[in-house]
Short mmCIF file of C-alpha atoms in Angstrom, two decimals:
data_model
loop_
_atom_site.label_atom_id
_atom_site.label_comp_id
_atom_site.label_asym_id
_atom_site.label_seq_id
_atom_site.Cartn_x
_atom_site.Cartn_y
_atom_site.Cartn_z
CA MET A 1 0.00 0.00 0.00
CA SER A 2 1.25 3.45 -0.86
CA LYS A 3 1.58 5.98 1.92
CA GLU A 4 -1.09 8.67 1.81
CA ARG A 5 -0.26 12.25 2.64
CA PRO A 6 -2.66 14.15 4.90
CA ALA A 7 -5.12 16.20 2.87
CA ILE A 8 -6.33 18.56 5.62
CA GLY A 9 -3.95 20.68 7.62
CA ALA A 10 -3.93 21.42 11.32
CA ASN A 11 -5.67 24.71 10.53
CA GLY A 12 -8.61 22.84 8.99
CA LEU A 13 -7.79 23.98 5.44
CA PRO A 14 -6.81 21.75 2.51
CA LEU A 15 -3.09 21.16 2.17
CA PRO A 16 -1.28 21.74 -1.14
CA ILE A 17 -1.22 18.68 -3.41
CA LEU A 18 2.47 17.97 -3.93
CA PRO A 19 3.87 15.56 -6.53
CA PRO A 20 4.51 12.01 -5.34
CA GLU A 21 7.95 10.97 -4.14
CA ARG A 22 10.20 10.09 -7.08
CA ASP A 23 13.12 7.71 -7.38
CA VAL A 24 15.95 10.21 -7.79
CA ARG A 25 18.26 7.47 -9.11
CA VAL A 26 16.18 7.24 -12.29
CA TRP A 27 16.31 10.98 -12.86
CA ALA A 28 20.04 11.03 -12.10
CA LYS A 29 20.64 8.39 -14.80
CA LEU A 30 18.45 10.32 -17.24
CA THR A 31 20.43 13.47 -16.48
CA ARG A 32 23.67 11.75 -17.52
CA VAL A 33 22.08 10.64 -20.79
CA VAL A 34 20.77 14.12 -21.56
CA VAL A 35 24.12 15.74 -20.78
CA TYR A 36 26.04 13.68 -23.34
CA THR A 37 23.58 12.76 -26.11
CA PRO A 38 22.48 16.25 -27.31
CA GLY A 39 26.04 17.54 -27.02
CA PHE A 40 27.33 14.72 -29.21
CA LEU A 41 24.56 15.31 -31.76
CA ALA A 42 25.34 19.02 -31.87
CA LEU A 43 29.02 18.33 -32.59
CA LEU A 44 28.05 15.82 -35.26
CA LEU A 45 25.72 18.36 -36.88
CA LEU A 46 28.45 21.00 -36.88
CA LYS A 47 30.76 18.56 -38.62
CA VAL A 48 28.46 17.28 -41.36
CA GLY A 49 25.75 19.87 -41.82
CA GLU A 50 25.35 22.94 -43.98
CA PRO A 51 25.37 26.11 -41.85
CA THR A 52 22.52 27.72 -43.81
CA GLY A 53 20.22 24.88 -42.78
CA PHE A 54 21.10 24.82 -39.12
CA GLY A 55 18.52 27.33 -38.00
CA ILE A 56 19.22 27.12 -34.29
CA THR A 57 19.25 23.33 -34.07
CA VAL A 58 22.75 23.26 -32.58
CA GLU A 59 21.85 25.88 -29.99
CA LEU A 60 18.79 23.86 -28.93
CA LEU A 61 20.87 20.71 -28.50
CA MET A 62 23.50 22.56 -26.47
CA LEU A 63 20.76 24.12 -24.34
CA ALA A 64 19.39 20.64 -23.57
CA SER A 65 22.86 19.40 -22.65
CA THR A 66 23.75 22.30 -20.36
CA ALA A 67 20.28 22.43 -18.77
CA ALA A 68 20.73 18.76 -17.83
CA ILE A 69 23.74 19.78 -15.72
CA VAL A 70 21.56 22.27 -13.86
CA ALA A 71 18.87 19.58 -13.42
CA GLY A 72 21.53 17.32 -11.92
CA LEU A 73 22.43 20.04 -9.42
CA PHE A 74 18.80 20.24 -8.30
CA ILE A 75 18.33 16.47 -8.11
CA GLY A 76 21.60 16.01 -6.22
CA THR A 77 20.35 18.20 -3.35
CA GLN A 78 17.17 16.18 -2.76
CA SER A 79 16.88 15.13 0.89
CA ASN A 80 14.27 14.33 3.50
CA GLU A 81 16.80 13.35 6.13
CA ALA A 82 18.11 15.28 9.13
CA GLY A 83 18.83 18.89 8.28
CA ALA A 84 16.60 18.89 5.21
CA ASP A 85 14.89 22.21 4.50
CA HIS A 86 12.04 23.28 2.23
CA SER A 87 14.32 23.61 -0.80
CA SER A 88 15.93 20.18 -0.44
CA ARG A 89 12.52 18.52 -0.13
CA VAL A 90 11.43 19.83 -3.55
CA ALA A 91 14.82 19.52 -5.27
CA ALA A 92 14.00 16.33 -7.23
CA TRP A 93 10.70 17.77 -8.49
CA SER A 94 12.48 21.00 -9.46
CA GLY A 95 15.12 19.05 -11.35
CA GLY A 96 12.33 17.15 -13.06
CA LEU A 97 10.84 20.43 -14.27
CA VAL A 98 14.18 21.44 -15.77
CA LEU A 99 14.48 18.06 -17.52
CA GLU A 100 10.93 18.24 -18.86
CA LEU A 101 10.90 21.83 -20.11
CA LEU A 102 14.51 22.85 -20.76
CA CYS A 103 15.86 19.47 -21.91
CA ALA A 104 13.03 17.45 -23.46
CA VAL A 105 11.29 20.38 -25.19
CA PRO A 106 14.45 21.75 -26.90
CA ILE A 107 15.39 18.23 -28.04
CA LEU A 108 11.89 17.67 -29.47
CA CYS A 109 12.17 21.00 -31.26
CA ALA A 110 15.65 20.23 -32.61
CA VAL A 111 15.09 16.63 -33.79
CA PRO A 112 13.27 17.41 -37.10
CA GLY A 113 16.00 19.84 -38.16
CA LEU A 114 18.69 17.45 -36.97
CA PHE A 115 17.27 14.58 -39.01
CA HIS A 116 16.97 16.80 -42.09
CA GLU A 117 20.59 17.87 -41.85
CA LEU A 118 21.93 14.36 -41.32
CA ALA A 119 19.73 12.85 -44.03
CA ASN A 120 20.84 15.41 -46.60
CA SER A 121 24.49 15.78 -45.65
CA LYS A 122 26.77 15.46 -48.67
CA LEU A 123 29.65 14.55 -46.40
CA LEU A 124 27.86 11.54 -44.92
CA HIS A 125 26.22 10.46 -48.18
CA SER A 126 28.52 10.73 -51.15
CA ALA A 127 26.46 10.31 -54.30
CA ALA A 128 27.42 7.44 -56.61
CA PRO A 129 27.83 8.26 -60.33
CA GLY A 130 24.44 8.18 -62.02
CA ALA A 131 22.56 7.87 -58.73
CA VAL A 132 19.22 9.64 -58.48
CA ALA A 133 18.54 11.55 -55.28
CA VAL A 134 15.21 10.49 -53.81
CA PRO A 135 13.68 13.18 -51.58
CA LEU A 136 12.32 11.93 -48.28
CA GLY A 137 9.34 14.28 -48.44
CA ILE A 138 6.86 14.22 -45.60
CA THR A 139 8.59 11.23 -43.99
CA GLU A 140 11.25 13.66 -42.73
CA LEU A 141 8.71 14.69 -40.10
CA LEU A 142 8.47 11.20 -38.58
CA PRO A 143 10.95 12.03 -35.76
CA ALA A 144 8.64 14.89 -34.75
CA VAL A 145 5.96 12.33 -33.80
CA ALA A 146 7.81 12.01 -30.46
CA ILE A 147 6.00 15.20 -29.41
CA LEU A 148 2.75 13.21 -29.10
CA PRO A 149 3.82 10.93 -26.21
CA PHE A 150 5.37 13.99 -24.57
CA MET A 151 1.98 15.72 -24.74
CA LEU A 152 0.40 12.58 -23.25
CA TYR A 153 3.02 12.59 -20.49
CA GLN A 154 2.16 16.17 -19.59
CA LEU A 155 -1.61 16.20 -20.02
CA ALA A 156 -2.31 12.81 -18.42
CA GLY A 157 -0.75 13.97 -15.15
CA PHE A 158 2.64 12.26 -15.30
CA GLY A 159 4.60 15.52 -15.50
CA THR A 160 5.63 17.76 -12.63
CA LEU A 161 4.01 20.75 -14.33
CA HIS A 162 0.63 19.13 -13.64
CA TYR A 163 1.07 19.94 -9.93
CA VAL A 164 2.11 23.59 -10.19
CA VAL A 165 -0.41 25.01 -12.66
CA SER A 166 -4.14 24.51 -13.15
CA LYS A 167 -5.45 22.06 -15.74
CA PRO A 168 -6.51 24.78 -18.25
CA VAL A 169 -3.10 26.48 -17.97
CA ASN A 170 -1.38 23.12 -18.43
CA TRP A 171 -3.36 22.57 -21.65
CA VAL A 172 -2.56 26.07 -22.91
CA LEU A 173 1.16 25.66 -22.22
CA ASN A 174 1.38 22.28 -23.93
CA ILE A 175 -0.66 23.36 -26.95
CA GLY A 176 1.65 26.37 -27.15
CA ILE A 177 4.69 24.07 -27.07
CA LEU A 178 3.21 21.96 -29.85
CA GLY A 179 2.33 24.99 -31.97
CA LEU A 180 5.75 26.63 -31.59
CA ILE A 181 7.60 23.39 -32.42
CA LEU A 182 5.47 22.77 -35.51
CA GLY A 183 5.79 26.40 -36.58
CA SER A 184 9.58 26.42 -36.20
CA THR A 185 9.88 23.13 -38.12
CA ALA A 186 7.75 24.46 -40.97
CA SER A 187 9.78 27.69 -41.05
CA ASN A 188 13.00 25.70 -41.25
CA ARG A 189 11.71 23.71 -44.23
CA MET A 190 10.63 26.87 -46.03
CA GLY A 191 13.96 28.55 -45.40
CA ALA A 192 12.39 31.27 -43.25
CA PHE A 193 15.19 31.12 -40.70
CA ALA A 194 14.38 34.50 -39.13
CA VAL A 195 10.86 33.30 -38.36
CA GLU A 196 12.23 30.02 -37.05
CA LYS A 197 14.60 31.82 -34.70
CA ALA A 198 11.80 34.06 -33.41
CA LEU A 199 9.53 31.06 -32.72
CA VAL A 200 12.27 29.05 -31.01
CA ALA A 201 13.36 32.05 -28.94
CA THR A 202 9.74 32.46 -27.79
CA LEU A 203 9.60 28.77 -26.90
CA VAL A 204 12.84 28.81 -24.90
CA ILE A 205 12.01 32.03 -23.04
CA ALA A 206 8.55 30.70 -22.18
CA MET A 207 10.00 27.42 -20.89
CA ALA A 208 12.59 29.24 -18.78
CA LEU A 209 9.88 31.42 -17.22
CA VAL A 210 7.67 28.40 -16.51
CA VAL A 211 10.59 26.56 -14.88
CA PHE A 212 11.37 29.60 -12.70
CA TYR A 213 7.72 29.91 -11.67
CA GLY A 214 7.41 26.15 -11.11
CA VAL A 215 10.45 25.85 -8.85
CA MET A 216 9.37 28.78 -6.70
CA LYS A 217 5.78 27.48 -6.61
CA LEU A 218 6.92 24.02 -5.49
CA ARG A 219 8.98 25.54 -2.70
CA GLN A 220 6.08 27.71 -1.57
CA MET A 221 3.76 24.68 -1.58
CA GLN A 222 6.26 22.73 0.52
CA ILE A 223 6.55 25.60 3.01
CA GLU A 224 2.76 25.75 3.33
CA PHE A 225 2.52 21.97 3.67
CA ASP A 226 5.19 21.81 6.39
CA ALA A 227 3.65 24.71 8.31
CA ASN A 228 0.14 23.24 8.41
CA ALA A 229 0.62 19.46 8.26
CA PRO A 230 -0.91 17.71 11.29
CA GLN A 231 1.63 16.45 13.76
CA LYS A 232 2.14 12.69 13.94
CA PRO A 233 1.26 11.14 17.28
CA PRO A 234 4.33 10.03 19.26
CA LYS A 235 5.17 6.35 19.02
CA GLU A 236 4.29 4.30 22.06
CA ALA A 237 7.22 2.77 23.89
CA LYS A 238 7.44 -1.01 23.57
#
């Protein structure tokens, strides 16, 4: 049986609904993966791609890689043991927010452009004499389908964002993420790189603001929970 948190505080008012306890070891392993994988892909893209087609794919991959380091800092301070304070009790959830919004979202935005560059690189694919280039067409967008399970992750209540904003706001944010990613991908294909940069910049700034709000909100919720949680009865001596 899972342990239930108290729902009503000592003051008779409802307590904040905090995310469930997470296994920080899983997030720590994910952090290591996210640190190295996007960075490697960015270096590969710099080596084999055409600069005019980059858009800001490389910058997105590097953002995901560096943000994972920050997420690791948050997750590493998680503690409920002696000396733990309000910040350390929400550290894993805060690191999860960074992973979700400043790592996963930039990678999802970068993947279509990354695939396009690698699929069309003349350095990776030297054309044989007489060979006919076959355009990939709409199938180039297949990697972008990964955005759908991410939306499910967020809207079905798996994500940390679900606990810090209301359901309508959560829907608006995730529809906005979807729209900005699709818009930036379409702009990249049409060669409208200025539009692409504007859309991606909007996406990244919005995610950074949401992460800042989410971390502070989680800490405030933990403070309120600790201040009003009913005291546990003392254990009887055996």
